[in-house]
Structure formats: C-alpha cells, structure tokens
mmCIF file of C-alpha atoms and ligand atoms in Angstrom:
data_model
loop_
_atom_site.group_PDB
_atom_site.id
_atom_site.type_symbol
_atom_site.label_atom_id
_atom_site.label_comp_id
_atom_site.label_asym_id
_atom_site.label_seq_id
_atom_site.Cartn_x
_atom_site.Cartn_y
_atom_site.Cartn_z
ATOM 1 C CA UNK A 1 95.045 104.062 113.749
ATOM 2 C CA UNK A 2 95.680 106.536 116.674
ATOM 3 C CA UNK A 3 98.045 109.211 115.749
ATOM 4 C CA UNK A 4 99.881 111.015 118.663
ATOM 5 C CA UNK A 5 101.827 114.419 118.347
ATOM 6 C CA UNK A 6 105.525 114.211 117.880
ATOM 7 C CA UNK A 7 105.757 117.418 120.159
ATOM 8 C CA UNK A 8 103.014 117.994 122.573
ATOM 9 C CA UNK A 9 101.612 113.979 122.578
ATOM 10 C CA UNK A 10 97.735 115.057 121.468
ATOM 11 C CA UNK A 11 95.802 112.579 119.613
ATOM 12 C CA UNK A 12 93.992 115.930 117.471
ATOM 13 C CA UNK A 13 95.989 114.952 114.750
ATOM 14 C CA UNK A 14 94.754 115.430 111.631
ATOM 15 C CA UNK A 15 96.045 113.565 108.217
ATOM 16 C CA UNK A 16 96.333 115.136 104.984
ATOM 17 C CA UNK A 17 94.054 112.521 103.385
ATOM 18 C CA UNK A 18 91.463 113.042 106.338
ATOM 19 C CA UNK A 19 91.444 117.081 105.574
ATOM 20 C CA UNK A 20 91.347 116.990 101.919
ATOM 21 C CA UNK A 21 87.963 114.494 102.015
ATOM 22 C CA UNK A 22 86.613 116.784 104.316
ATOM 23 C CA UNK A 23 87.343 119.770 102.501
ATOM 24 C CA UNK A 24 86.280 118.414 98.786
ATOM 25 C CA UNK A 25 82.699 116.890 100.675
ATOM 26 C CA UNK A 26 82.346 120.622 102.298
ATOM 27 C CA UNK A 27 82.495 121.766 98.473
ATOM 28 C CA UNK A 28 80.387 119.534 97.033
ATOM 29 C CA UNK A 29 77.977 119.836 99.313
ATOM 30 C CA UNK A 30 77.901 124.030 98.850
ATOM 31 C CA UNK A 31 77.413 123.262 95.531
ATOM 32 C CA UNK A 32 74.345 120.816 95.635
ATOM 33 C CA UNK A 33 73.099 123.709 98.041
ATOM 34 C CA UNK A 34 73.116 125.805 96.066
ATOM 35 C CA UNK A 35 72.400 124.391 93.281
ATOM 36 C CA UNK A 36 68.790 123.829 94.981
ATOM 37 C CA UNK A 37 68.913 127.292 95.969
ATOM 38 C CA UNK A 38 68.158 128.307 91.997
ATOM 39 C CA UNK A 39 65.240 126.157 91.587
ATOM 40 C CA UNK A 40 62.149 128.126 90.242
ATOM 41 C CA UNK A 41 59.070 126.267 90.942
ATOM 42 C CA UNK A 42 55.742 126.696 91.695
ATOM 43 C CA UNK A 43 53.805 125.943 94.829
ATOM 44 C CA UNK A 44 51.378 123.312 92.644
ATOM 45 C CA UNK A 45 54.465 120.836 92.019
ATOM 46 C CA UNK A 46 55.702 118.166 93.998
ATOM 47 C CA UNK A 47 57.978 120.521 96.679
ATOM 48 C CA UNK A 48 61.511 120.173 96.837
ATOM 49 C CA UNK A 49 61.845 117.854 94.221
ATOM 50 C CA UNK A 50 62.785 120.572 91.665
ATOM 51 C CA UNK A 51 65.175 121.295 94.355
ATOM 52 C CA UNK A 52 66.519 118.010 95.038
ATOM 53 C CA UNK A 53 67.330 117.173 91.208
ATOM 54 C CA UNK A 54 68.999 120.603 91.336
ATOM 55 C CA UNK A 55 70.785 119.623 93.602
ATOM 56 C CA UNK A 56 72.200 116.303 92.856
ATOM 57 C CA UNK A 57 72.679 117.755 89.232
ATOM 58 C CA UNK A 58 74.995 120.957 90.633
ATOM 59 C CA UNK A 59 77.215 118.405 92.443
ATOM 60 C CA UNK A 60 79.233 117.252 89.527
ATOM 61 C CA UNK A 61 80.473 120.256 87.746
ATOM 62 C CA UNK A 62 81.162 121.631 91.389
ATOM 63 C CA UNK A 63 83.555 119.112 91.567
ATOM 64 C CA UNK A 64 86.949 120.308 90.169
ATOM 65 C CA UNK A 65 86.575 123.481 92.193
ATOM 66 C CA UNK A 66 86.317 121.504 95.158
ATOM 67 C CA UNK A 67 89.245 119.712 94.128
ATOM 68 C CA UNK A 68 91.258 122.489 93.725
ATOM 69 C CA UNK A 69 90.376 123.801 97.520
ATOM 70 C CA UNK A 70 91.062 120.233 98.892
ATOM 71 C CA UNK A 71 94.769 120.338 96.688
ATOM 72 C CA UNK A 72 95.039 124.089 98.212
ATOM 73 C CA UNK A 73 94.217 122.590 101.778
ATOM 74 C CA UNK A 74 96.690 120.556 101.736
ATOM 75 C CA UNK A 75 99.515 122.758 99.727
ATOM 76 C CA UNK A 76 98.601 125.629 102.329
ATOM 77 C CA UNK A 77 98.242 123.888 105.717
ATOM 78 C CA UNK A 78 99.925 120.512 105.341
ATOM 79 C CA UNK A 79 103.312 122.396 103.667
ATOM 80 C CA UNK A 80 104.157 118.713 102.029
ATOM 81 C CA UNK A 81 103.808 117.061 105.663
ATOM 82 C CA UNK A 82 101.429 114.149 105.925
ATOM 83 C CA UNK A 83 100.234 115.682 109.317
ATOM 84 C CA UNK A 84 98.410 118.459 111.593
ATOM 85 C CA UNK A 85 98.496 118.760 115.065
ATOM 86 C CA UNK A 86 94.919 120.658 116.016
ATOM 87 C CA UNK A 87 96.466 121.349 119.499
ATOM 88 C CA UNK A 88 99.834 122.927 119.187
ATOM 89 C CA UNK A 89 99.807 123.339 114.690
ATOM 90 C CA UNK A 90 103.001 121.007 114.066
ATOM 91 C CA UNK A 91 103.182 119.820 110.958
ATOM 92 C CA UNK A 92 104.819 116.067 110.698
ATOM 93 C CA UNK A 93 105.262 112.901 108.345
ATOM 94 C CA UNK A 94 103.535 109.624 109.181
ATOM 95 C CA UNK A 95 106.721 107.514 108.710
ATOM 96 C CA UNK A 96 109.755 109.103 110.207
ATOM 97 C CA UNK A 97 112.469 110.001 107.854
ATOM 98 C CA UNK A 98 115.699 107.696 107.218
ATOM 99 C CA UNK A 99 117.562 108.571 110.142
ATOM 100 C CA UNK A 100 121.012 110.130 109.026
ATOM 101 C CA UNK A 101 123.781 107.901 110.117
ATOM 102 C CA UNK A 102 126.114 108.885 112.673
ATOM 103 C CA UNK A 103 129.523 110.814 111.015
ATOM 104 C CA UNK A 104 132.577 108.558 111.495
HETATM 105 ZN ZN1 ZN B 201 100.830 118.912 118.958
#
C-alpha cells in the first residue's frame, strides 16, 4: 500500500516497521562483516570459506545489538508515530485518530 504525506502529499513515506527491518538487517549484516573480517587463515585453505563460516557464525550474537538500534530507530525518529515523511520529516499515524466530537 501507497502511503501519501498528510502535509506535503509525497509518497517518501517511510513506516516504522519498514525502518526498523532495515535498520536491524544493516546490523546484522556489519556484524557477519566483520565477523569475516577476523578470520586468520592461510593462503593453502579453501579461500573465504574460513571467512564465510565467520561470518554466518558472528550474525547471531550480533543480533540483540541490532535490535536495540532498530528499537532506538524507531524511539528516536518515529517519536511513537507509525510514520516518516523523507520529504518534508512529518511524523504521522497510519490510522487517523478518533476524531473528537464536536462540543454541544
Ligand atoms: Zn511530507
């Protein structure tokens, strides 16, 4: 689904759910980097597979730290609002609020 700007009608809107993937797949992947950044291995081995299981075995404890940047992305930017305008930085909900009823 499309998602338009509630102020200046862009469809660079990005959801909270959208950025916080992004952000924990960033961190996992700087951890399976560099986890196949510490490989010591000689030049008679099969090369890059040391690196590669490095890799793939950094990934998982690199995990809750990437969680906690994805919860942070979304405390910090989103400010409890479901949305982010890339264009003009509004923040919005998905589903408008109840709308307050008129006073009598
Ligand atoms: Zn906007």
């Amino acid at each position: 689904m499309i998602r338009q700007c509630l102020i200046c009608d862009s469809k660079a809107v990005l959801t909270l759910e959208a950025a916080r993937g992004i952000t924990l797949l960033i961190g996992l992947a700087d951890g399976a980097l560099r986890g196949s950044q510490n490989t010591h291995e000689n030049a008679q081995g099969r090369p890059g597979y040391n690196s590669l299981l490095n890799g793939l075995a950094a990934t998982a404890p690199t995990y809750p730290s990437a969680l906690r940047v994805a919860d942070d992305v979304g405390k910090y930017q989103f400010a409890g609002f479901d949305c982010l305008c890339l264009c003009c930085g509004a923040r919005f909900d998905e589903e408008p609020a109840e709308p307050v009823p008129p006073p009598p």
